[in-house]
Each structure stands twice: as structure tokens, then as C-alpha cells.
PDB file of C-alpha atoms in Angstrom:
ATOM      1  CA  UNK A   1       0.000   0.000   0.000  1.00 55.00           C
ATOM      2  CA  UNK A   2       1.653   3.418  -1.030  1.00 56.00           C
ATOM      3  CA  UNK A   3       1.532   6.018   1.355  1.00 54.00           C
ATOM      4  CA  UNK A   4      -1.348   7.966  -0.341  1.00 56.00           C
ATOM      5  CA  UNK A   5      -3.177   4.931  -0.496  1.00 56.00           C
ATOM      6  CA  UNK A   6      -2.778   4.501   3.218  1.00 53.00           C
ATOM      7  CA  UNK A   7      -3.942   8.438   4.357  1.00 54.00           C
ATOM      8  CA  UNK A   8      -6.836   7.970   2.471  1.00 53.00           C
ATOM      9  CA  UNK A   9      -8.080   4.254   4.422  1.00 53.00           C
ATOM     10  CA  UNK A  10      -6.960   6.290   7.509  1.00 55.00           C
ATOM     11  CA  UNK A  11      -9.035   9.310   6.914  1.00 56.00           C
ATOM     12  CA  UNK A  12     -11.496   7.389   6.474  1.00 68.00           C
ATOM     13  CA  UNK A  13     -11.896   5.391   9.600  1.00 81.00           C
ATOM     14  CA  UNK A  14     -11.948   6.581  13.634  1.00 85.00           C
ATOM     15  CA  UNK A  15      -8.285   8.127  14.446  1.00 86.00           C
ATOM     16  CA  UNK A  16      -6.852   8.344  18.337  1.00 86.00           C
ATOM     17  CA  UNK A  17      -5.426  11.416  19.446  1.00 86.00           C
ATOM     18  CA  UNK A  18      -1.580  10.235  19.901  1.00 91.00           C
ATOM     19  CA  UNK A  19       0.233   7.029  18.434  1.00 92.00           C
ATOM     20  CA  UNK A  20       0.449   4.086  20.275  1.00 94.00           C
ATOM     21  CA  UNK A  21       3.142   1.933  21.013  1.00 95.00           C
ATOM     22  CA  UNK A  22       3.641  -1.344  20.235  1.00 97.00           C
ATOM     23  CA  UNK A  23       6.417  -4.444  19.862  1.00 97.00           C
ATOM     24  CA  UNK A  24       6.944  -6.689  17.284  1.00 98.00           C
ATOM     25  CA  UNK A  25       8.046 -10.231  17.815  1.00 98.00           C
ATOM     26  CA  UNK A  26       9.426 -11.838  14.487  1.00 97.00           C
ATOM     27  CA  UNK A  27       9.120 -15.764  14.657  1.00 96.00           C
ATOM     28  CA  UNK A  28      11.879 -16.474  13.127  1.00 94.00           C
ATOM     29  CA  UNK A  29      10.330 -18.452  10.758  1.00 94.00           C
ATOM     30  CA  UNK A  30       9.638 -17.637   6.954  1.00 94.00           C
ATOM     31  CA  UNK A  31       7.315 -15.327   7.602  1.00 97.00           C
ATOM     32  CA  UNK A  32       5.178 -13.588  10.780  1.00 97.00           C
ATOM     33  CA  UNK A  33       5.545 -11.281  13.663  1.00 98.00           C
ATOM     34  CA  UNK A  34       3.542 -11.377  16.905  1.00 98.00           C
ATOM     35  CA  UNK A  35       2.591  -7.493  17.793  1.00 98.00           C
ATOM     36  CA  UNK A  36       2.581  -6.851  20.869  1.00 97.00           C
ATOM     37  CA  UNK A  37       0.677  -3.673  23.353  1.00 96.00           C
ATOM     38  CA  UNK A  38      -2.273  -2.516  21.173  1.00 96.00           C
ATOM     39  CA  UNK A  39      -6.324  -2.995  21.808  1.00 95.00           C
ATOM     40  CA  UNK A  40      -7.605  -3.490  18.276  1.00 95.00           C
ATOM     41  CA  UNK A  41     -10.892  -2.233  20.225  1.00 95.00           C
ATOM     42  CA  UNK A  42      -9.613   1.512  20.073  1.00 95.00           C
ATOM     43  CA  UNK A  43      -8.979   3.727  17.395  1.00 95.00           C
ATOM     44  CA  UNK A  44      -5.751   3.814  16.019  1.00 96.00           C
ATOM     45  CA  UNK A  45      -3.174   7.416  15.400  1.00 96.00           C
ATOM     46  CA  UNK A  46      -2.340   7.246  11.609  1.00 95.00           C
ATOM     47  CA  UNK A  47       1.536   7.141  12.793  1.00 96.00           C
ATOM     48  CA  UNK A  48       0.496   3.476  14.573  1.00 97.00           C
ATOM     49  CA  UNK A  49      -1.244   2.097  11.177  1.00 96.00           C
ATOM     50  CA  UNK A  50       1.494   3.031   9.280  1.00 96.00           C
ATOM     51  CA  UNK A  51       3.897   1.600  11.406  1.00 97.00           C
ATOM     52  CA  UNK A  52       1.838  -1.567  11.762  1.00 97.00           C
ATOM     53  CA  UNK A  53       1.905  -1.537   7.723  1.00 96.00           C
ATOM     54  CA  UNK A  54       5.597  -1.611   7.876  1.00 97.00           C
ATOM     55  CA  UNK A  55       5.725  -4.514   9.975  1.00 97.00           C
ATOM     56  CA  UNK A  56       3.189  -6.071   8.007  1.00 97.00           C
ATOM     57  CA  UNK A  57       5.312  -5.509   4.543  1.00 96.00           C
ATOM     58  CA  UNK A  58       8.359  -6.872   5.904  1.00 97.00           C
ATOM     59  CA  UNK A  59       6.687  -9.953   7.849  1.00 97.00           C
ATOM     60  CA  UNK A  60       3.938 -10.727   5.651  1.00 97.00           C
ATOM     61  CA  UNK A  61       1.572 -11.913   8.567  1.00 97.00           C
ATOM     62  CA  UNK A  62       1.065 -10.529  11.653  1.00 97.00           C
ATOM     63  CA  UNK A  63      -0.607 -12.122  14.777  1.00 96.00           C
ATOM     64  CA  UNK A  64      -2.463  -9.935  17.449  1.00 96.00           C
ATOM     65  CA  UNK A  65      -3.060 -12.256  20.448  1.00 93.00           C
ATOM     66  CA  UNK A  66      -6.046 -11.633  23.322  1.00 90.00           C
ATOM     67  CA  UNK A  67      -8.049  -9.359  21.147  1.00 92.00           C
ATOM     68  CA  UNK A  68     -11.049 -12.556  21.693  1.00 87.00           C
ATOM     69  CA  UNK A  69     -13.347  -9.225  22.782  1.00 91.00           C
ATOM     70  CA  UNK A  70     -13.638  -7.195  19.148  1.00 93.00           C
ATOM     71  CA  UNK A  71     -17.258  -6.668  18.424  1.00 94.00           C
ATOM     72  CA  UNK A  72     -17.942  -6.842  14.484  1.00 94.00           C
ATOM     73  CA  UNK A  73     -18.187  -3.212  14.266  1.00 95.00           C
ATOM     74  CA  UNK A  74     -13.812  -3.375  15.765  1.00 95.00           C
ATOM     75  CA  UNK A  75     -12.942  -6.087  13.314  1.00 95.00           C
ATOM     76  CA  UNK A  76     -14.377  -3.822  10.485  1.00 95.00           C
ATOM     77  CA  UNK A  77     -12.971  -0.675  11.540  1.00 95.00           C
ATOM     78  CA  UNK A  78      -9.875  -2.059  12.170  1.00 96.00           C
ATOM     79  CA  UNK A  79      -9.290  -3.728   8.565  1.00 95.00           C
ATOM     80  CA  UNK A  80     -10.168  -0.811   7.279  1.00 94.00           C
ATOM     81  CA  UNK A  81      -7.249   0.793   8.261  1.00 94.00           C
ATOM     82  CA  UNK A  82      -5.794  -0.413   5.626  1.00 93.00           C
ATOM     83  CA  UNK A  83      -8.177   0.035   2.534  1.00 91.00           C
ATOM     84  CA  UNK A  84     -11.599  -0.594   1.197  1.00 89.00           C
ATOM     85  CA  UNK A  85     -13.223  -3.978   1.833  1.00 91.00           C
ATOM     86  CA  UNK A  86     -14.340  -6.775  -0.190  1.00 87.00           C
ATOM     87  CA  UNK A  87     -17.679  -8.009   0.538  1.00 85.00           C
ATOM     88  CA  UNK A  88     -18.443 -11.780   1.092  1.00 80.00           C
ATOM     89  CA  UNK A  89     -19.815 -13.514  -1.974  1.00 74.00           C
ATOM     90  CA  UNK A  90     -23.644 -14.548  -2.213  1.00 71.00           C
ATOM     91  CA  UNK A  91     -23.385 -18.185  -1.412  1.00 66.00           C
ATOM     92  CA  UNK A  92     -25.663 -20.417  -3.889  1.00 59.00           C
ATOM     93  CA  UNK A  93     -27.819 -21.731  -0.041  1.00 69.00           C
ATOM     94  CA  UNK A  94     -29.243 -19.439   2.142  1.00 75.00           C
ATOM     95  CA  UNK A  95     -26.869 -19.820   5.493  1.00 79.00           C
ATOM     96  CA  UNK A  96     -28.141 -19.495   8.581  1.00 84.00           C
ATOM     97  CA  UNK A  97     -30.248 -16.406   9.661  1.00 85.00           C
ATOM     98  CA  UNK A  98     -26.856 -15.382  12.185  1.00 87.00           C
ATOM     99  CA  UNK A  99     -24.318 -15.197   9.321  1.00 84.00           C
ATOM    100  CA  UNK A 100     -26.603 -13.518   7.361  1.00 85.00           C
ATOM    101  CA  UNK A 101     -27.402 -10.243   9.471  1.00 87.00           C
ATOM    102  CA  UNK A 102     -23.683  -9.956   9.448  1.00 89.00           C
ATOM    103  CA  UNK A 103     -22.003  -7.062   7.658  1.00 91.00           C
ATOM    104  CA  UNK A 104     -21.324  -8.140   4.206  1.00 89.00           C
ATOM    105  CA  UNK A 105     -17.710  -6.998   5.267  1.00 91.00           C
ATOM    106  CA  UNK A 106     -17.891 -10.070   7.535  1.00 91.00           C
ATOM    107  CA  UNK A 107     -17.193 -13.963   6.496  1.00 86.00           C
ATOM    108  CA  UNK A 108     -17.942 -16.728   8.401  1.00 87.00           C
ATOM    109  CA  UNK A 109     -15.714 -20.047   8.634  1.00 83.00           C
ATOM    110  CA  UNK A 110     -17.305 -22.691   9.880  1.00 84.00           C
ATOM    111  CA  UNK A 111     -18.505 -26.171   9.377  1.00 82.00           C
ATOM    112  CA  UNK A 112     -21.113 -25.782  11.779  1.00 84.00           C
ATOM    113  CA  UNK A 113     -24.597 -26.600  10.781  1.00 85.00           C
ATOM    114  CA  UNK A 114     -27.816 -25.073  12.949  1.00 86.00           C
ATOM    115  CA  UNK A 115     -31.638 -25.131  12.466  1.00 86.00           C
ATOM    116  CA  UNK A 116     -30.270 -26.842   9.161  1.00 83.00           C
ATOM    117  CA  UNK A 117     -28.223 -24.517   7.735  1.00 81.00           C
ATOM    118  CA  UNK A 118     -25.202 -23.672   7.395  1.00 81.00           C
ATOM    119  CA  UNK A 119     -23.081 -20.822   9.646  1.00 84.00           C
ATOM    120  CA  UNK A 120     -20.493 -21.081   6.807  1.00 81.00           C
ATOM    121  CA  UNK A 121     -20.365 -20.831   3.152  1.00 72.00           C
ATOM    122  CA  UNK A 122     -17.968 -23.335   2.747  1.00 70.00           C
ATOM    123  CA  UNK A 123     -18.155 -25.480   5.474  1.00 67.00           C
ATOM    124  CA  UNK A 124     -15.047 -27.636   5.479  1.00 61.00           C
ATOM    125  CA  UNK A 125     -14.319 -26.376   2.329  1.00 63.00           C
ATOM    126  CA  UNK A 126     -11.852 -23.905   3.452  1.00 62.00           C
ATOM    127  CA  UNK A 127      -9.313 -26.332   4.754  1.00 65.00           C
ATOM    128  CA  UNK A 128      -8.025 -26.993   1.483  1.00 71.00           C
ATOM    129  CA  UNK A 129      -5.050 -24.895   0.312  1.00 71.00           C
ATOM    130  CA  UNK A 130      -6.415 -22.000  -1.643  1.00 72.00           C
ATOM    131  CA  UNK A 131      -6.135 -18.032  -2.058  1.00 75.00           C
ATOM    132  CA  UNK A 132      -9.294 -15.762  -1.645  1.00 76.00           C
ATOM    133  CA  UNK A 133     -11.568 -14.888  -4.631  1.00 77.00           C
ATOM    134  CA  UNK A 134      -8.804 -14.775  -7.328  1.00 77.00           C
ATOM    135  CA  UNK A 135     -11.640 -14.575  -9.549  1.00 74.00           C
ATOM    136  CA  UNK A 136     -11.640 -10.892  -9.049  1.00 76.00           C
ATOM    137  CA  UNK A 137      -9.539  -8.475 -10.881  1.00 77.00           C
ATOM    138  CA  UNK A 138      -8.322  -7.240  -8.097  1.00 79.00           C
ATOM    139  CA  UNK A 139      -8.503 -10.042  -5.395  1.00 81.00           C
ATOM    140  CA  UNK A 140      -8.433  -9.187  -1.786  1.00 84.00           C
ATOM    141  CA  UNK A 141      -4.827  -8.353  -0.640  1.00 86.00           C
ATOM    142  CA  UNK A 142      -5.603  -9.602   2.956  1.00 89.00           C
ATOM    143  CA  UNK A 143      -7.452 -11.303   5.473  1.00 90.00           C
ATOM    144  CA  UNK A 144      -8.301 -10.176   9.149  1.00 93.00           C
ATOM    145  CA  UNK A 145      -9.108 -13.692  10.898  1.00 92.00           C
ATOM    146  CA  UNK A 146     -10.679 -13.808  14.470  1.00 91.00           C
ATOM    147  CA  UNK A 147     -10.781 -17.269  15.988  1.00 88.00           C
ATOM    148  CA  UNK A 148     -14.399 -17.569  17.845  1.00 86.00           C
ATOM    149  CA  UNK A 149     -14.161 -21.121  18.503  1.00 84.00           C
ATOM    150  CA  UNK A 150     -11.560 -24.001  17.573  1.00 82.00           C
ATOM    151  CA  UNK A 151     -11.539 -27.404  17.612  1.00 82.00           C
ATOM    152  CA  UNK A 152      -9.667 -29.249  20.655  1.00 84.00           C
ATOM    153  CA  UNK A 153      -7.341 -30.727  18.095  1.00 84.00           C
ATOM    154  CA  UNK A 154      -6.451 -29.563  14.173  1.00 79.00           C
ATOM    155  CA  UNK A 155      -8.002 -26.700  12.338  1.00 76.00           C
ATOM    156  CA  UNK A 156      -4.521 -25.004  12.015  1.00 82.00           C
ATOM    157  CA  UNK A 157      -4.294 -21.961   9.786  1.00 85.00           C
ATOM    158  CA  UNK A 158      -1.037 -21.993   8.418  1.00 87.00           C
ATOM    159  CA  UNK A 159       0.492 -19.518   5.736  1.00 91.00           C
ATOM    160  CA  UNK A 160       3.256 -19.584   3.110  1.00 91.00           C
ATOM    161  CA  UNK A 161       5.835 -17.454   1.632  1.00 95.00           C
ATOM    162  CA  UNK A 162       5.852 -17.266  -2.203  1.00 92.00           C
ATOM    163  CA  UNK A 163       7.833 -14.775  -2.259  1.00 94.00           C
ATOM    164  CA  UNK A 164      10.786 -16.862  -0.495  1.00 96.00           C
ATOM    165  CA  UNK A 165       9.644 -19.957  -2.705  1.00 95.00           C
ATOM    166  CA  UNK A 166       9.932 -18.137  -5.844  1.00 95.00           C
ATOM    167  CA  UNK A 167      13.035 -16.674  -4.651  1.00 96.00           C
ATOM    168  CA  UNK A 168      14.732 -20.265  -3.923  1.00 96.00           C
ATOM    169  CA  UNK A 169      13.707 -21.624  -7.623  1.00 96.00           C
ATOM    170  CA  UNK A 170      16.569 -22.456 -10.043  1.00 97.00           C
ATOM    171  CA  UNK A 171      16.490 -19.432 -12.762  1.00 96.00           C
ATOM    172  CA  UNK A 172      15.005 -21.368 -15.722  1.00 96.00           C
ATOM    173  CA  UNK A 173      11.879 -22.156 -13.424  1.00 96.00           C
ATOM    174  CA  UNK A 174      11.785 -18.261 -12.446  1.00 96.00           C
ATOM    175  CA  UNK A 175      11.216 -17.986 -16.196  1.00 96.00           C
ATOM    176  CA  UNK A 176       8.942 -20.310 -16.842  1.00 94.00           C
ATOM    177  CA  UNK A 177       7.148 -19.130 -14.407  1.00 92.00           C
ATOM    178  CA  UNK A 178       7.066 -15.099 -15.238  1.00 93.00           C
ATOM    179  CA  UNK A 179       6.472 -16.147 -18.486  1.00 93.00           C
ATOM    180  CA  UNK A 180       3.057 -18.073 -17.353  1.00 88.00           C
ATOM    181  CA  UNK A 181      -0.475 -17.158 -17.227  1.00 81.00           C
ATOM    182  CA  UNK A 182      -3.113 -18.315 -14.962  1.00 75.00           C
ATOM    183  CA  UNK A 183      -6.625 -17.893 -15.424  1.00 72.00           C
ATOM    184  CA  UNK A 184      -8.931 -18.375 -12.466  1.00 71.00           C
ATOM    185  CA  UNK A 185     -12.587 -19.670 -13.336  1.00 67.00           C
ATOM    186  CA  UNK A 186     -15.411 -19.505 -10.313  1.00 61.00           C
ATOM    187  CA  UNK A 187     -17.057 -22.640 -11.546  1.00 57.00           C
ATOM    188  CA  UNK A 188     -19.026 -25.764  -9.932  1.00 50.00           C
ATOM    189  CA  UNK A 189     -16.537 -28.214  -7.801  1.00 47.00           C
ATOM    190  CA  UNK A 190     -17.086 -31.833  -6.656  1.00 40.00           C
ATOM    191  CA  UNK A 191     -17.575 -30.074  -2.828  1.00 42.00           C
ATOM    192  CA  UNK A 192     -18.420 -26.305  -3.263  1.00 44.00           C
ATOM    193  CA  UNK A 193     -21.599 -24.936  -4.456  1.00 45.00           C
ATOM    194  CA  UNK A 194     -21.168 -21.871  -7.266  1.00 46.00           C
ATOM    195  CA  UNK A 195     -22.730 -18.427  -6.259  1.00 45.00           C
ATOM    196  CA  UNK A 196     -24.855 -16.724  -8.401  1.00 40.00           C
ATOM    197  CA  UNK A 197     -23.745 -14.529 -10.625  1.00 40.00           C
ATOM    198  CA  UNK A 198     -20.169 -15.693 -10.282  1.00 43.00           C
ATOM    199  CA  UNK A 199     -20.395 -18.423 -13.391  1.00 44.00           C
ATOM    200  CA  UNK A 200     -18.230 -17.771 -16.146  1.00 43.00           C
ATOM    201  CA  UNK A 201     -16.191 -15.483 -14.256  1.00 43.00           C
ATOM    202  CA  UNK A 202     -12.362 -15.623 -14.642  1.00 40.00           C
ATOM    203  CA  UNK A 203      -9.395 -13.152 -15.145  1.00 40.00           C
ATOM    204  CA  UNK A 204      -5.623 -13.018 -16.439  1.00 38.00           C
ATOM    205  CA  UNK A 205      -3.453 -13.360 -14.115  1.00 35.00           C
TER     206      UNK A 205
END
């Protein structure tokens, strides 16, 4: 996100009267940094997101811990810190009446199935390795997830870095590989139901 880019999310959004301070905690891994000393609950000084974005550019993923108390309203506010959001696709079934008085800015994971529908759009579905809605021209650049409730074992989110694969490929697969094209089709699978208006879609890539 360039720095215009950025002012303009900001302005849009709640702003606190002084930056806060925070710490970030690399893994040590690939990728990922635990930050450290902010309430997501309270508005943030534009000097905090963009520090946050920096953190977030040079660790790719970055995990807030104890923040279990964010109403809807904080998880949207908060994400949109950093740019306009994407609204949730129009599932082909009717979900349950909960998921669907949600914001649109709101998507629901689950597998969990009440009154006979579904809470989520997927249901197990999003266990599989996959990227969000590259369908779109411009697909989402990011994800906000808030764990509600987890399974006692499993249902691990885990997270790569392309960049560092790409960057460890021998050079005549780096140019096979800028010299690809993908074209991403929103079409019926074996386990996931289409939603409307999303047949026939696909893009460049």
C-alpha cells in the first residue's frame, strides 16, 4: 500500500489522538511477527497504522493475540485501516439467519450446521489450500481472521511465503514461471456450491 493509499483508508476510519506503542516479535520463521501492546478495540493514530503496515510488509503476517473481545463493528474498523473492503460472496444456499445479518464486510468459517443450515459458506471447504476470490480483478490483498471457537485438536491456519519460494527456484523455473499465465474460473466443484452470478467469471493473471 503506497503512502497515499494509506492516508486515504486512515481518513477514512476513527483516528486516536496520539500514536500508540507497540512491539513486534518476528518468529523467526519464513514469515510472521507477533505485535505486541495494542487494543484493536480503540482507534488507532495514523503514525500506529502506518507503522503496523511496515511490519506487516516486511513480515507478511502478523498475529495480534487476546483481542477474543472485538465486536464486528472493531474487526471492520480495524481492517479498514488499511483500505476498502471486499464483501463476502452470495453463497448459492441461504446460510443461517446469524451469518446472514452480518455485515457483508464479515465472512464466516465454519462447518457448523444449525436449524439446518449452514453458519459457513464453505463449510469444510476452506481447509483446502487456496487463495481468496482470485476470480476478481483485483482479489483481496488480505485477510483479518478472528478465531471464535476451535476445535480441541487440528483446524490449524497456516500460511506460506511465495515470495521466499519463488526466490529459492533455479532461474530457468523463475522464467517459466514469469512467463506463465493463470486464469482463475469460479465454476461448480465436486464439494463447493457456485454463487450466483459468479459463473463464467475468470481473469488473467
Amino acid at each position: 500500500m503506497t503512502a497515499s493509499s494509506l492516508a486515504t483508508a486512515v481518513a477514512s476510519v476513527p483516528i486516536a489522538a496520539e500514536p500508540q506503542a507497540f512491539e513486534v516479535k518476528p518468529t523467526g520463521a519464513a514469515l510472521g511477527a507477533d505485535i505486541v501492546g495494542l487494543d484493536l478495540r480503540q482507534p488507532l493514530h495514523p503514525a500506529t497504522v502506518h507503522a503496523l503496515q511496515q511490519a506487516w510488509n516486511r513480515h507478511l503476517v502478523l498475529r495480534f493475540r487476546g483481542q477474543q473481545q472485538l465486536t464486528v463493528q472493531d474487526h471492520i474498523r480495524f481492517s479498514a485501516y488499511f483500505g476498502q473492503l471486499d464483501q463476502r460472496p452470495i453463497g448459492a444456499q441461504p446460510l443461517h439467519g446469524s451469518t446472514e445479518a452480518l455485515p457483508r464486510e464479515i465472512v464466516v468459517i465454519s462447518n457448523v450446521v444449525q436449524d439446518g443450515k449452514a453458519l459457513g459458506g464453505l463449510g469444510d471447504g476452506e481447509s483446502v489450500w487456496h487463495a481468496d476470490m482470485t476470480y476478481q480483478p483485483v482479489p483481496p490483498k488480505a485477510a483479518l481472521l478472528l478465531a471464535r471457537e476451535i476445535p480441541a485438536e487440528g483446524g490449524n491456519t497456516y500460511f506460506a511465503n511465495m515470495y521466499a519460494a519463488f526466490d529459492s527456484l533455479p532461474p530457468d523455473l523463475k522464467a517459466q514461471a514469469c512467463a506463465a499465465c493463470m486464469r482463475a474460473r469460479c465454476q461448480p466443484q465436486q464439494r463447493w456450491p457456485v454463487a450466483p452470478g459468479f459463473q463464467g467469471q475468470h481473469r488473467p493473471a
